[in-house]
mmCIF file of C-alpha atoms in Angstrom:
data_model
loop_
_atom_site.group_PDB
_atom_site.id
_atom_site.type_symbol
_atom_site.label_atom_id
_atom_site.label_comp_id
_atom_site.label_asym_id
_atom_site.label_seq_id
_atom_site.Cartn_x
_atom_site.Cartn_y
_atom_site.Cartn_z
ATOM 1 C CA MET A 6 -50.803 -5.942 7.360
ATOM 2 C CA ALA A 7 -50.563 -5.184 3.319
ATOM 3 C CA THR A 8 -50.045 -8.703 1.597
ATOM 4 C CA GLU A 9 -46.569 -8.193 0.741
ATOM 5 C CA ASP A 10 -45.939 -7.275 4.501
ATOM 6 C CA ILE A 11 -47.288 -10.875 5.472
ATOM 7 C CA ILE A 12 -44.834 -12.259 3.134
ATOM 8 C CA GLY A 13 -41.997 -10.336 4.855
ATOM 9 C CA ALA A 14 -43.295 -11.402 7.918
ATOM 10 C CA ILE A 15 -42.843 -15.524 6.422
ATOM 11 C CA ILE A 16 -39.744 -14.837 4.758
ATOM 12 C CA LYS A 17 -37.021 -12.696 6.519
ATOM 13 C CA GLU A 18 -33.327 -12.533 5.107
ATOM 14 C CA ASP A 19 -34.243 -15.205 2.517
ATOM 15 C CA ILE A 20 -35.093 -17.942 5.777
ATOM 16 C CA VAL A 21 -38.918 -19.076 5.147
ATOM 17 C CA ASP A 22 -40.785 -19.215 8.533
ATOM 18 C CA LYS A 23 -42.074 -23.092 8.066
ATOM 19 C CA THR A 24 -44.524 -22.336 11.022
ATOM 20 C CA LEU A 25 -46.113 -19.233 9.610
ATOM 21 C CA VAL A 26 -46.750 -20.699 6.159
ATOM 22 C CA TRP A 27 -47.971 -23.849 7.346
ATOM 23 C CA LEU A 28 -50.146 -21.931 10.120
ATOM 24 C CA LYS A 29 -51.593 -19.564 7.063
ATOM 25 C CA LYS A 30 -52.436 -22.824 4.947
ATOM 26 C CA ILE A 31 -54.110 -24.673 7.220
ATOM 27 C CA SER A 32 -55.970 -21.806 8.822
ATOM 28 C CA GLU A 33 -57.380 -20.514 4.772
ATOM 29 C CA VAL A 34 -58.399 -23.722 3.902
ATOM 30 C CA PRO A 35 -62.565 -23.657 3.308
ATOM 31 C CA GLY A 36 -63.707 -26.610 5.598
ATOM 32 C CA VAL A 37 -67.207 -26.281 7.508
ATOM 33 C CA SER A 38 -68.731 -28.643 8.937
ATOM 34 C CA GLY A 39 -69.804 -31.742 6.821
ATOM 35 C CA PHE A 40 -66.986 -30.590 4.358
ATOM 36 C CA GLU A 41 -64.123 -31.207 6.046
ATOM 37 C CA HIS A 42 -62.194 -32.707 3.237
ATOM 38 C CA ARG A 43 -59.713 -29.809 2.263
ATOM 39 C CA VAL A 44 -58.588 -30.072 5.243
ATOM 40 C CA LYS A 45 -58.085 -33.377 5.781
ATOM 41 C CA ASP A 46 -55.922 -33.494 2.274
ATOM 42 C CA LEU A 47 -53.795 -30.496 4.127
ATOM 43 C CA LEU A 48 -53.363 -33.358 7.553
ATOM 44 C CA LEU A 49 -52.254 -35.980 4.595
ATOM 45 C CA GLU A 50 -49.724 -34.009 2.580
ATOM 46 C CA LYS A 51 -47.975 -32.434 6.422
ATOM 47 C CA ILE A 52 -47.894 -35.572 8.638
ATOM 48 C CA ASN A 53 -45.200 -37.771 6.280
ATOM 49 C CA ASN A 54 -45.540 -41.697 5.803
ATOM 50 C CA HIS A 55 -44.199 -42.874 9.071
ATOM 51 C CA VAL A 56 -47.826 -43.383 10.263
ATOM 52 C CA THR A 57 -50.765 -45.155 9.662
ATOM 53 C CA VAL A 58 -53.977 -44.093 7.935
ATOM 54 C CA SER A 59 -57.070 -45.076 8.634
ATOM 55 C CA TYR A 60 -60.775 -43.337 8.824
ATOM 56 C CA ASP A 61 -63.977 -43.849 10.221
ATOM 57 C CA LYS A 62 -67.328 -44.092 8.158
ATOM 58 C CA LEU A 63 -68.175 -39.819 9.124
ATOM 59 C CA GLY A 64 -64.580 -38.984 7.444
ATOM 60 C CA SER A 65 -62.902 -38.407 10.689
ATOM 61 C CA ILE A 66 -58.985 -39.118 9.399
ATOM 62 C CA ILE A 67 -56.878 -40.863 11.824
ATOM 63 C CA PHE A 68 -52.985 -40.852 12.118
ATOM 64 C CA GLU A 69 -51.581 -43.706 14.008
ATOM 65 C CA LYS A 70 -47.821 -44.269 15.474
ATOM 66 C CA GLU A 71 -46.138 -47.023 17.187
ATOM 67 C CA GLY A 72 -43.666 -46.447 19.383
ATOM 68 C CA GLN A 73 -40.830 -48.873 20.309
ATOM 69 C CA GLN A 74 -42.718 -50.858 23.257
ATOM 70 C CA PRO A 75 -46.369 -51.772 23.445
ATOM 71 C CA GLY A 76 -48.143 -49.268 25.882
ATOM 72 C CA PRO A 77 -51.230 -47.438 26.602
ATOM 73 C CA LYS A 78 -53.355 -46.246 23.351
ATOM 74 C CA ILE A 79 -53.438 -41.756 23.585
ATOM 75 C CA MET A 80 -56.026 -40.313 21.134
ATOM 76 C CA LEU A 81 -55.113 -37.197 20.169
ATOM 77 C CA ALA A 82 -58.601 -34.962 19.060
ATOM 78 C CA SER A 83 -58.710 -31.946 17.346
ATOM 79 C CA HIS A 84 -61.534 -31.094 15.330
ATOM 80 C CA MET A 85 -61.179 -29.804 11.465
ATOM 81 C CA ASP A 86 -63.785 -28.109 10.968
ATOM 82 C CA GLU A 87 -64.562 -24.562 11.458
ATOM 83 C CA ILE A 88 -68.594 -22.498 11.788
ATOM 84 C CA GLY A 89 -70.052 -21.905 8.500
ATOM 85 C CA PHE A 90 -73.428 -21.432 6.491
ATOM 86 C CA MET A 91 -75.199 -24.279 4.323
ATOM 87 C CA VAL A 92 -77.066 -22.591 1.419
ATOM 88 C CA LYS A 93 -80.465 -23.190 1.787
ATOM 89 C CA ASN A 94 -82.556 -21.559 -1.404
ATOM 90 C CA ILE A 95 -81.849 -19.129 -4.122
ATOM 91 C CA SER A 96 -84.759 -16.406 -4.381
ATOM 92 C CA LYS A 97 -85.686 -15.181 -8.073
ATOM 93 C CA GLU A 98 -83.522 -12.000 -7.893
ATOM 94 C CA GLY A 99 -80.396 -14.521 -7.440
ATOM 95 C CA PHE A 100 -79.410 -13.666 -3.338
ATOM 96 C CA ILE A 101 -78.222 -16.815 -2.018
ATOM 97 C CA LYS A 102 -80.875 -17.806 1.659
ATOM 98 C CA PHE A 103 -78.667 -20.611 4.229
ATOM 99 C CA VAL A 104 -78.786 -21.803 7.739
ATOM 100 C CA THR A 105 -75.999 -21.532 9.700
ATOM 101 C CA LEU A 106 -73.505 -24.345 10.453
ATOM 102 C CA GLY A 107 -72.539 -23.946 14.402
ATOM 103 C CA GLY A 108 -72.857 -21.306 16.946
ATOM 104 C CA TRP A 109 -73.037 -17.898 15.643
ATOM 105 C CA TRP A 110 -73.797 -14.623 17.062
ATOM 106 C CA GLU A 111 -76.123 -12.347 14.627
ATOM 107 C CA GLN A 112 -73.951 -8.854 15.573
ATOM 108 C CA VAL A 113 -70.793 -10.523 13.935
ATOM 109 C CA MET A 114 -72.632 -11.173 10.100
ATOM 110 C CA LEU A 115 -73.788 -8.705 8.466
ATOM 111 C CA GLY A 116 -71.477 -7.146 5.451
ATOM 112 C CA GLN A 117 -68.845 -9.978 6.170
ATOM 113 C CA LYS A 118 -67.281 -12.038 3.257
ATOM 114 C CA VAL A 119 -67.860 -15.279 2.166
ATOM 115 C CA THR A 120 -66.702 -17.915 0.138
ATOM 116 C CA LEU A 121 -69.337 -20.356 -1.880
ATOM 117 C CA LEU A 122 -68.400 -23.714 -2.637
ATOM 118 C CA SER A 123 -70.447 -24.321 -5.904
ATOM 119 C CA THR A 124 -70.411 -27.164 -8.592
ATOM 120 C CA LYS A 125 -68.472 -25.078 -11.026
ATOM 121 C CA GLY A 126 -65.483 -23.945 -7.907
ATOM 122 C CA ASP A 127 -65.145 -20.625 -5.502
ATOM 123 C CA ILE A 128 -67.774 -18.027 -5.763
ATOM 124 C CA PRO A 129 -66.992 -14.687 -3.542
ATOM 125 C CA GLY A 130 -70.338 -13.397 -2.036
ATOM 126 C CA VAL A 131 -70.849 -11.046 1.399
ATOM 127 C CA ILE A 132 -73.430 -11.184 3.976
ATOM 128 C CA GLY A 133 -75.958 -8.414 2.974
ATOM 129 C CA SER A 134 -76.925 -5.907 4.949
ATOM 130 C CA LYS A 135 -78.706 -2.109 4.525
ATOM 131 C CA PRO A 136 -77.078 0.989 4.630
ATOM 132 C CA PRO A 137 -77.408 3.331 7.503
ATOM 133 C CA HIS A 138 -79.141 6.139 5.925
ATOM 134 C CA VAL A 139 -81.990 3.870 5.200
ATOM 135 C CA LEU A 140 -82.780 2.643 8.580
ATOM 136 C CA THR A 141 -84.673 4.624 11.268
ATOM 137 C CA PRO A 142 -83.161 5.235 14.782
ATOM 138 C CA GLU A 143 -85.539 2.634 16.086
ATOM 139 C CA ASP A 144 -84.442 -0.688 13.379
ATOM 140 C CA ARG A 145 -80.635 1.141 14.396
ATOM 141 C CA LYS A 146 -81.135 -0.370 17.925
ATOM 142 C CA LYS A 147 -82.305 -3.712 16.368
ATOM 143 C CA VAL A 148 -80.493 -7.189 15.979
ATOM 144 C CA VAL A 149 -80.982 -8.525 12.146
ATOM 145 C CA GLN A 150 -82.032 -12.172 12.891
ATOM 146 C CA LYS A 151 -80.171 -15.057 11.198
ATOM 147 C CA ARG A 152 -83.327 -16.310 9.024
ATOM 148 C CA GLU A 153 -83.920 -12.255 7.913
ATOM 149 C CA MET A 154 -80.012 -12.381 6.070
ATOM 150 C CA TYR A 155 -78.915 -13.140 2.639
ATOM 151 C CA ILE A 156 -75.668 -13.435 0.537
ATOM 152 C CA ASP A 157 -75.022 -11.438 -2.631
ATOM 153 C CA VAL A 158 -72.511 -13.278 -4.758
ATOM 154 C CA GLY A 159 -73.481 -10.809 -7.926
ATOM 155 C CA ALA A 160 -76.334 -13.390 -9.701
ATOM 156 C CA SER A 161 -79.008 -11.219 -11.524
ATOM 157 C CA SER A 162 -81.471 -14.001 -10.800
ATOM 158 C CA GLU A 163 -82.450 -17.448 -9.813
ATOM 159 C CA GLU A 164 -80.720 -18.981 -13.459
ATOM 160 C CA GLU A 165 -77.857 -17.149 -13.378
ATOM 161 C CA ALA A 166 -76.767 -18.433 -9.594
ATOM 162 C CA LYS A 167 -77.850 -21.771 -10.560
ATOM 163 C CA VAL A 168 -76.823 -22.495 -14.072
ATOM 164 C CA ASN A 169 -73.686 -20.171 -14.519
ATOM 165 C CA PHE A 170 -72.050 -20.468 -10.997
ATOM 166 C CA GLY A 171 -73.043 -23.583 -9.978
ATOM 167 C CA ILE A 172 -75.217 -23.224 -6.840
ATOM 168 C CA ARG A 173 -77.552 -25.143 -5.272
ATOM 169 C CA PRO A 174 -78.675 -25.726 -2.473
ATOM 170 C CA GLY A 175 -76.640 -27.715 -0.003
ATOM 171 C CA ASP A 176 -73.493 -26.054 -1.203
ATOM 172 C CA ALA A 177 -71.065 -24.668 2.038
ATOM 173 C CA ILE A 178 -70.841 -21.672 2.690
ATOM 174 C CA VAL A 179 -67.038 -20.357 4.079
ATOM 175 C CA PRO A 180 -66.210 -17.238 6.038
ATOM 176 C CA TYR A 181 -63.365 -15.019 4.143
ATOM 177 C CA SER A 182 -60.727 -13.657 6.154
ATOM 178 C CA GLU A 183 -56.495 -13.917 5.005
ATOM 179 C CA PHE A 184 -53.486 -15.286 7.517
ATOM 180 C CA THR A 185 -52.632 -12.103 9.048
ATOM 181 C CA VAL A 186 -48.783 -11.600 11.062
ATOM 182 C CA MET A 187 -50.036 -8.067 13.625
ATOM 183 C CA ALA A 188 -48.105 -5.401 14.210
ATOM 184 C CA ASN A 189 -46.569 -7.626 17.014
ATOM 185 C CA GLU A 190 -45.366 -10.182 15.062
ATOM 186 C CA LYS A 191 -46.485 -12.891 17.694
ATOM 187 C CA LEU A 192 -50.276 -12.210 17.509
ATOM 188 C CA LEU A 193 -51.753 -14.099 14.710
ATOM 189 C CA MET A 194 -54.795 -13.162 13.036
ATOM 190 C CA ALA A 195 -57.380 -15.755 10.695
ATOM 191 C CA LYS A 196 -60.615 -17.511 10.649
ATOM 192 C CA ALA A 197 -61.063 -20.329 11.596
ATOM 193 C CA TRP A 198 -58.681 -20.944 14.703
ATOM 194 C CA ASP A 199 -61.502 -23.000 15.908
ATOM 195 C CA ASN A 200 -59.738 -25.531 15.715
ATOM 196 C CA ARG A 201 -57.065 -25.326 12.672
ATOM 197 C CA ILE A 202 -54.506 -24.161 15.794
ATOM 198 C CA GLY A 203 -55.600 -28.052 17.036
ATOM 199 C CA CYS A 204 -55.162 -29.633 13.730
ATOM 200 C CA ALA A 205 -51.316 -28.204 13.249
ATOM 201 C CA ILE A 206 -50.639 -28.582 16.977
ATOM 202 C CA MET A 207 -51.923 -32.347 16.061
ATOM 203 C CA ALA A 208 -49.825 -32.813 12.936
ATOM 204 C CA GLU A 209 -46.739 -30.919 14.330
ATOM 205 C CA VAL A 210 -46.767 -33.464 17.523
ATOM 206 C CA MET A 211 -47.409 -36.248 14.839
ATOM 207 C CA ASP A 212 -44.329 -35.326 12.538
ATOM 208 C CA GLN A 213 -41.805 -34.798 15.547
ATOM 209 C CA LEU A 214 -42.879 -37.954 17.074
ATOM 210 C CA ALA A 215 -41.593 -39.832 13.896
ATOM 211 C CA LEU A 216 -37.567 -38.918 15.543
ATOM 212 C CA GLU A 217 -38.693 -39.666 19.584
ATOM 213 C CA LYS A 218 -38.922 -42.623 21.367
ATOM 214 C CA HIS A 219 -42.186 -43.241 22.778
ATOM 215 C CA SER A 220 -43.817 -45.976 24.826
ATOM 216 C CA ASN A 221 -47.685 -46.013 23.660
ATOM 217 C CA THR A 222 -49.503 -46.070 20.514
ATOM 218 C CA VAL A 223 -50.509 -43.009 19.408
ATOM 219 C CA TYR A 224 -53.354 -41.512 17.376
ATOM 220 C CA GLY A 225 -53.612 -38.056 15.616
ATOM 221 C CA VAL A 226 -57.025 -37.642 14.467
ATOM 222 C CA GLY A 227 -58.203 -35.056 12.627
ATOM 223 C CA THR A 228 -62.188 -35.422 13.496
ATOM 224 C CA VAL A 229 -65.247 -34.412 12.193
ATOM 225 C CA GLN A 230 -68.654 -32.059 12.716
ATOM 226 C CA GLU A 231 -67.966 -30.877 16.019
ATOM 227 C CA GLU A 232 -69.072 -27.885 15.611
ATOM 228 C CA VAL A 233 -72.142 -29.438 15.021
ATOM 229 C CA GLY A 234 -72.443 -31.970 17.654
ATOM 230 C CA LEU A 235 -69.344 -33.443 18.455
ATOM 231 C CA ARG A 236 -70.424 -36.179 16.156
ATOM 232 C CA GLY A 237 -66.835 -37.049 14.781
ATOM 233 C CA ALA A 238 -65.718 -37.610 18.264
ATOM 234 C CA THR A 239 -68.237 -40.582 18.925
ATOM 235 C CA THR A 240 -67.148 -42.306 15.751
ATOM 236 C CA SER A 241 -63.677 -42.397 15.740
ATOM 237 C CA ALA A 242 -63.604 -42.894 19.373
ATOM 238 C CA GLY A 243 -65.070 -46.334 18.073
ATOM 239 C CA ALA A 244 -62.520 -46.825 15.545
ATOM 240 C CA VAL A 245 -59.854 -45.917 17.812
ATOM 241 C CA ASN A 246 -61.049 -47.441 21.137
ATOM 242 C CA PRO A 247 -58.733 -45.083 22.676
ATOM 243 C CA ASP A 248 -57.102 -45.696 26.470
ATOM 244 C CA LEU A 249 -56.418 -41.945 27.576
ATOM 245 C CA SER A 250 -57.761 -38.712 24.822
ATOM 246 C CA PHE A 251 -56.610 -34.971 24.968
ATOM 247 C CA ALA A 252 -58.815 -32.980 23.265
ATOM 248 C CA ILE A 253 -56.909 -30.147 21.147
ATOM 249 C CA ASP A 254 -58.927 -26.864 20.774
ATOM 250 C CA THR A 255 -59.814 -23.725 21.199
ATOM 251 C CA CYS A 256 -60.653 -21.263 24.558
ATOM 252 C CA ILE A 257 -62.134 -17.852 24.688
ATOM 253 C CA ALA A 258 -59.187 -15.302 26.008
ATOM 254 C CA GLY A 259 -60.280 -13.065 28.810
ATOM 255 C CA ASP A 260 -57.757 -10.217 28.112
ATOM 256 C CA THR A 261 -60.015 -7.957 26.323
ATOM 257 C CA PRO A 262 -62.620 -5.411 27.128
ATOM 258 C CA GLY A 263 -66.312 -6.469 28.174
ATOM 259 C CA ILE A 264 -64.928 -10.002 29.524
ATOM 260 C CA SER A 265 -63.658 -10.396 32.992
ATOM 261 C CA GLU A 266 -61.871 -13.123 34.713
ATOM 262 C CA ASP A 267 -64.821 -14.353 36.096
ATOM 263 C CA GLN A 268 -66.125 -15.276 32.581
ATOM 264 C CA ALA A 269 -62.784 -16.608 30.943
ATOM 265 C CA SER A 270 -59.375 -16.932 32.858
ATOM 266 C CA SER A 271 -56.738 -17.581 30.319
ATOM 267 C CA LYS A 272 -54.607 -14.729 28.103
ATOM 268 C CA LEU A 273 -53.024 -14.982 25.388
ATOM 269 C CA GLY A 274 -49.088 -15.486 25.753
ATOM 270 C CA LYS A 275 -49.250 -17.115 28.980
ATOM 271 C CA GLY A 276 -49.071 -20.665 27.429
ATOM 272 C CA VAL A 277 -51.072 -23.595 26.797
ATOM 273 C CA ALA A 278 -54.521 -23.440 28.384
ATOM 274 C CA ILE A 279 -55.491 -27.024 30.789
ATOM 275 C CA CYS A 280 -59.396 -27.060 31.099
ATOM 276 C CA ILE A 281 -60.369 -27.598 34.793
ATOM 277 C CA TYR A 282 -64.146 -27.952 33.774
ATOM 278 C CA ASP A 283 -66.460 -27.570 30.775
ATOM 279 C CA ALA A 284 -69.671 -28.106 30.076
ATOM 280 C CA SER A 285 -69.303 -31.405 28.568
ATOM 281 C CA MET A 286 -66.573 -32.819 30.865
ATOM 282 C CA ILE A 287 -64.811 -32.674 34.518
ATOM 283 C CA PRO A 288 -61.467 -33.757 33.721
ATOM 284 C CA HIS A 289 -59.923 -37.113 34.979
ATOM 285 C CA ILE A 290 -57.828 -35.488 37.876
ATOM 286 C CA LYS A 291 -55.179 -38.016 37.976
ATOM 287 C CA LEU A 292 -54.495 -37.155 34.777
ATOM 288 C CA ARG A 293 -55.222 -33.600 35.426
ATOM 289 C CA ASP A 294 -52.468 -33.236 37.944
ATOM 290 C CA PHE A 295 -50.585 -35.293 36.042
ATOM 291 C CA VAL A 296 -49.755 -33.135 33.367
ATOM 292 C CA ILE A 297 -49.809 -29.835 35.372
ATOM 293 C CA GLU A 298 -46.520 -31.959 37.009
ATOM 294 C CA ILE A 299 -44.797 -32.554 34.004
ATOM 295 C CA ALA A 300 -45.447 -28.724 32.866
ATOM 296 C CA ASN A 301 -43.741 -27.556 35.785
ATOM 297 C CA GLU A 302 -41.228 -30.163 35.178
ATOM 298 C CA ASN A 303 -40.008 -29.131 32.289
ATOM 299 C CA GLN A 304 -41.069 -24.866 32.997
ATOM 300 C CA ILE A 305 -43.414 -25.109 30.225
ATOM 301 C CA PRO A 306 -46.131 -21.915 30.702
ATOM 302 C CA TYR A 307 -49.738 -22.863 31.558
ATOM 303 C CA GLN A 308 -52.640 -21.381 32.924
ATOM 304 C CA LEU A 309 -55.507 -23.039 34.297
ATOM 305 C CA GLN A 310 -58.462 -22.520 32.393
ATOM 306 C CA PHE A 311 -62.504 -23.035 32.577
ATOM 307 C CA THR A 312 -65.370 -22.607 30.295
ATOM 308 C CA GLU A 313 -69.273 -23.026 31.453
ATOM 309 C CA GLY A 314 -70.486 -22.592 28.294
ATOM 310 C CA GLY A 315 -69.793 -24.653 25.584
ATOM 311 C CA GLY A 316 -67.687 -28.103 25.325
ATOM 312 C CA THR A 317 -65.081 -30.451 22.895
ATOM 313 C CA ASP A 318 -64.532 -33.541 21.725
ATOM 314 C CA ALA A 319 -63.376 -34.947 24.817
ATOM 315 C CA GLY A 320 -66.961 -34.828 26.291
ATOM 316 C CA ARG A 321 -67.962 -37.595 23.862
ATOM 317 C CA ILE A 322 -64.816 -39.164 23.828
ATOM 318 C CA HIS A 323 -64.233 -39.869 27.928
ATOM 319 C CA VAL A 324 -67.737 -41.636 27.780
ATOM 320 C CA HIS A 325 -66.608 -44.155 25.118
ATOM 321 C CA ALA A 326 -66.812 -47.826 26.149
ATOM 322 C CA LYS A 327 -66.226 -48.293 30.094
ATOM 323 C CA GLY A 328 -64.542 -44.781 30.475
ATOM 324 C CA VAL A 329 -61.432 -42.877 28.517
ATOM 325 C CA PRO A 330 -59.365 -40.895 31.458
ATOM 326 C CA SER A 331 -59.539 -37.103 29.491
ATOM 327 C CA LEU A 332 -57.962 -33.553 29.300
ATOM 328 C CA VAL A 333 -58.497 -30.792 27.596
ATOM 329 C CA LEU A 334 -55.884 -28.689 26.321
ATOM 330 C CA SER A 335 -56.321 -25.141 24.568
ATOM 331 C CA ILE A 336 -54.925 -22.132 22.538
ATOM 332 C CA PRO A 337 -56.583 -18.761 24.284
ATOM 333 C CA THR A 338 -58.043 -17.499 21.422
ATOM 334 C CA ARG A 339 -59.702 -13.702 20.625
ATOM 335 C CA TYR A 340 -63.567 -13.791 18.862
ATOM 336 C CA ILE A 341 -63.904 -17.442 18.337
ATOM 337 C CA HIS A 342 -66.961 -17.955 16.471
ATOM 338 C CA SER A 343 -66.665 -15.479 13.647
ATOM 339 C CA HIS A 344 -65.081 -13.950 10.918
ATOM 340 C CA HIS A 345 -61.257 -13.042 12.329
ATOM 341 C CA SER A 346 -59.554 -14.246 15.530
ATOM 342 C CA ILE A 347 -56.704 -13.922 17.078
ATOM 343 C CA ILE A 348 -53.856 -16.573 18.789
ATOM 344 C CA HIS A 349 -50.487 -15.647 20.081
ATOM 345 C CA ARG A 350 -47.757 -18.150 18.718
ATOM 346 C CA ASP A 351 -46.335 -18.982 21.948
ATOM 347 C CA ASP A 352 -49.096 -21.066 23.084
ATOM 348 C CA TYR A 353 -49.011 -22.664 20.132
ATOM 349 C CA GLN A 354 -45.358 -23.830 20.521
ATOM 350 C CA SER A 355 -46.310 -24.906 24.853
ATOM 351 C CA ALA A 356 -48.906 -27.059 23.584
ATOM 352 C CA ILE A 357 -46.494 -28.579 21.161
ATOM 353 C CA GLU A 358 -44.101 -29.092 24.130
ATOM 354 C CA LEU A 359 -46.122 -30.101 26.597
ATOM 355 C CA LEU A 360 -47.720 -32.887 24.375
ATOM 356 C CA MET A 361 -44.376 -34.279 23.449
ATOM 357 C CA ALA A 362 -43.506 -34.381 27.240
ATOM 358 C CA ILE A 363 -47.045 -36.356 27.945
ATOM 359 C CA LEU A 364 -46.429 -38.586 25.512
ATOM 360 C CA LYS A 365 -42.501 -39.336 26.287
ATOM 361 C CA LYS A 366 -43.504 -40.059 29.566
ATOM 362 C CA LEU A 367 -47.048 -42.005 28.949
ATOM 363 C CA ASP A 368 -45.560 -45.866 29.617
ATOM 364 C CA ALA A 369 -47.696 -48.616 30.606
ATOM 365 C CA THR A 370 -46.735 -48.300 34.013
ATOM 366 C CA THR A 371 -47.709 -45.043 34.037
ATOM 367 C CA TYR A 372 -51.101 -45.209 32.392
ATOM 368 C CA ASN A 373 -51.630 -48.018 35.215
ATOM 369 C CA LYS A 374 -51.056 -45.638 38.399
ATOM 370 C CA LEU A 375 -53.634 -43.188 36.484
ATOM 371 C CA VAL A 376 -56.447 -45.637 36.405
ATOM 372 C CA ASN A 377 -56.138 -47.919 39.001
#
């Protein structure tokens, strides 16, 4: 979609689609692991003054909303960071060598646009690639390794890159992709759905709680550095000390060519995905069944999902202190860990509906039944 088409999808008959405005903002803001401050600022802007705000010492942000009655402390964890890169060094010719932040597959990297966050502002660049004209038949079959790649920011020398552009080793480099409403307007393409869609859901739930009665204390947490080792989950769990937790994240959509249902069972548009297993956690079974029962009672679309490789913040939170019953709620997403990924808007809505239904029902009595 062209820019004017995106604006047309957001504004119809002079009515602004606030959800699309919010999703565009939260997906496009740069925030690779360790550099999540701009995402944090957006969450502060979105979540109004009905919450108490605090932080852990790694940079995770914690929004606390007390209920009308004492009850369990419930943590909603959504990591703010996206995968990206960091400047390693600058060649004499002005090209940028980099290290990866998070899991990247080489075949989705070459020729892609990036934004380098320098001391003098945001600098556009591209991951360089050789034209096929100069490649031998054998070279065309080879995968270019990450260590061989570089970024071209238009600098003619190392000095120009450093002095004029303000680039230095340690600067963040962010994938570039514009938020796009697809021809099927329920499908939304952007960078960083992993895990800005989780942040968007958490923020919307915290906003809606201001208008609802609930017998618990809810902590909406934007965690840092999930993509490089679930680090903010560890420190923020120590700050919150929750009784229960829900990690809100993405999962692999298994509805594209080349991915079998045995590899990934969830599909776009079929509802929020309730994780039955991942490599970092087996969910608390009573909590899992409680959530499924709520979804059925409220006729909220959901699907059961597994992830045999990888994990989420819940992998660290559930083993905090004496243990925290935890569950992962995910949004099926195509092409995660690349510059462009796709979600379905209905899945976003079903996740919000399910979390709101859970929080309205989770009081002290229900919590005690779950853990005893």
